[in-house]
Amino acid sequence: MTTDSPSRHVTARGRIIGAMVLLLAVAFAGSIVLSAQILNARTDAMVDDRLTHAATSFRTFATSPSGSSQFTADALLTRFLQDTVPTRAETAFSLLDGAPHRRMAGDPPTRLDRDPAFLALVTGHAQPVHGRYATSAGQVAYAVIPVQVVGDPASGALVSVQFRREVAAPLFSSLGIFALAGVLAVIGAGIASWLIAGRVLAPLRQVRETAETISETDLKGRIEVKGHDDVAALATTFNRMLDRLETAFATQQQFVDDAGHELRTPITVVRGHLEMMGDDPAERAETIALVTDELDRMARIVNDLLLLAKAQQPDFVVPQDVELMDLLVDALSKASMLGPHHWAVDGLAEGRITADGQRLTQALMQLAANAAAHTPADGTIAFGSRLVPGSMHDGGRLLLWVRDTGAGIAEADQDGIFSRFRRGAGVHQTAGAGLGLAIVKSIAEAHGGTVSVASTPGAGATFTLDLPAALLPDDELAAAGQGDGSPWKGTE
Ligand SMILES: Nc1ncnc2c1ncn2[C@@H]1O[C@H](COP(=O)(O)OP(=O)(O)OP(=O)(O)O)[C@@H](O)[C@H]1O
Ligand SMILES: [Mg+2]
């Protein structure tokens, strides 16, 4: 966990967090832009409100006692401008006969009463007007209220001005604080998620590092499982997968070792005979017969090995409709060629099931060959089949067996004989390779079933295949497919 992360791992973490921070930043920038637009609209409304308010207060002043006591436009404007205290965002000045006259106290951002272009804009109006004007201090909104006092020939005007930038400043200052806080929050979130992601990803990194140390030849490494979370579950699953891989590789290695070892013996025998062969024709004929015999045995071993290797493949068994009676009777008639024994039938199941008939016959023949090899010539070898009806959930089973009255198998050997290259005690080393029962087991397992032996040493042995088998109804035979619901399945 303390090891340095390789760069591509950091990149993955960086990419996730980069994307997250970018998303946050975009969302935040969006909200700032939206807020700014809202504040701009509010500023405009406030500026208009203030102008209206300024005009209203001038009108109120003009009709008030102190206003109505002024008898010239000059006096009225002067008095109003003297009495009014402006905010920083506003100013006002008066025009008398088209020229700047008085201005409100205070220090406005720019002196518009000295701006000829602005003056040209606001003079000569007989009606109130308002508008916007760009100055060096930003945009202003203005209103011109013409003033005419009865009995005074002079024409005056009050020019009220609102500085937009000053009105907006307090609104936007809080937006600035908001933006700064947002930037800090995004940076903080980025750093925090970088650290958290590092901690969360650490166990995953360990899984990856362990996986990297594991090579085809060394599958011993396992991940330390901590806690009970998803990552621990991942580690457990990964470890289990390694267990299976290790077993698979070990089995494969063993298979190759065994095969090599088994084939070395006949090769040595053949070489020995050929080297020792003399010139005598009778001796030569004898050697050739021996060598041919040994080569036949090798060919059989190779064929059996190929068959066992094929058992790992999904098309090892091809399910078809199998007539149970034909299966057993045909196998028995073939098997009876194996020896002069008394060949019999113990039981005969009737009906059809879905299975691979050829592979089942192959299994029965292997069992029959073993029985014939271990049973005296006057002994009995019997075939039998029986259907065990199933329940709703369990489609039923087919039992197929080969019974003999031969030597039997010692209790201690009974488990081992189903493994490859395992022969029972007392069997001549060159008799068989010990592959027959392994083939039978593969065929049973490829059908989703098992094979077992029951034997009393000295009194014979019975090998039984126990296969899942749903009986196919006669009238539905044509429709019965080989798809779902078939009890058959391939080997792993
Ligand atoms: N019917 C039987 N009676 C007594 N022993 C048996 C019987 N069937 C199998 N065995 C024992 O189980 C061992 C394994 O049988 P398996 O068929 O796997 O190998 P094999 O017959 O020795 O060689 P292969 O079948 O490859 O020619 C045999 O060597 C034998 O000792
Ligand atoms: Mg055999």
PDB file of N, CA, C and O and ligand atoms in Angstrom, residues 366 370 436-437, ligand 2:
ATOM      1  N   GLN A 366     -15.087 -49.734 -22.094  1.00  0.00           N
ATOM      2  CA  GLN A 366     -13.920 -49.655 -21.206  1.00  0.00           C
ATOM      3  C   GLN A 366     -14.155 -50.488 -19.946  1.00  0.00           C
ATOM      4  O   GLN A 366     -13.275 -51.226 -19.498  1.00  0.00           O
ATOM      5  N   ASN A 370     -12.128 -53.929 -18.764  1.00  0.00           N
ATOM      6  CA  ASN A 370     -11.558 -54.115 -17.426  1.00  0.00           C
ATOM      7  C   ASN A 370     -12.108 -55.379 -16.784  1.00  0.00           C
ATOM      8  O   ASN A 370     -11.361 -56.195 -16.216  1.00  0.00           O
ATOM      9  N   GLY A 436      -8.285 -46.106 -18.904  1.00  0.00           N
ATOM     10  CA  GLY A 436      -9.668 -46.506 -19.177  1.00  0.00           C
ATOM     11  C   GLY A 436     -10.678 -45.872 -18.235  1.00  0.00           C
ATOM     12  O   GLY A 436     -11.643 -45.242 -18.675  1.00  0.00           O
ATOM     13  N   LEU A 437     -10.468 -46.008 -16.932  1.00  0.00           N
ATOM     14  CA  LEU A 437     -11.452 -45.467 -15.977  1.00  0.00           C
ATOM     15  C   LEU A 437     -11.466 -43.947 -15.988  1.00  0.00           C
ATOM     16  O   LEU A 437     -12.507 -43.329 -15.730  1.00  0.00           O
TER      17      LEU A 437
HETATM   18 MG    MG B   2      -8.977 -50.387 -18.564  1.00  0.00          MG
END
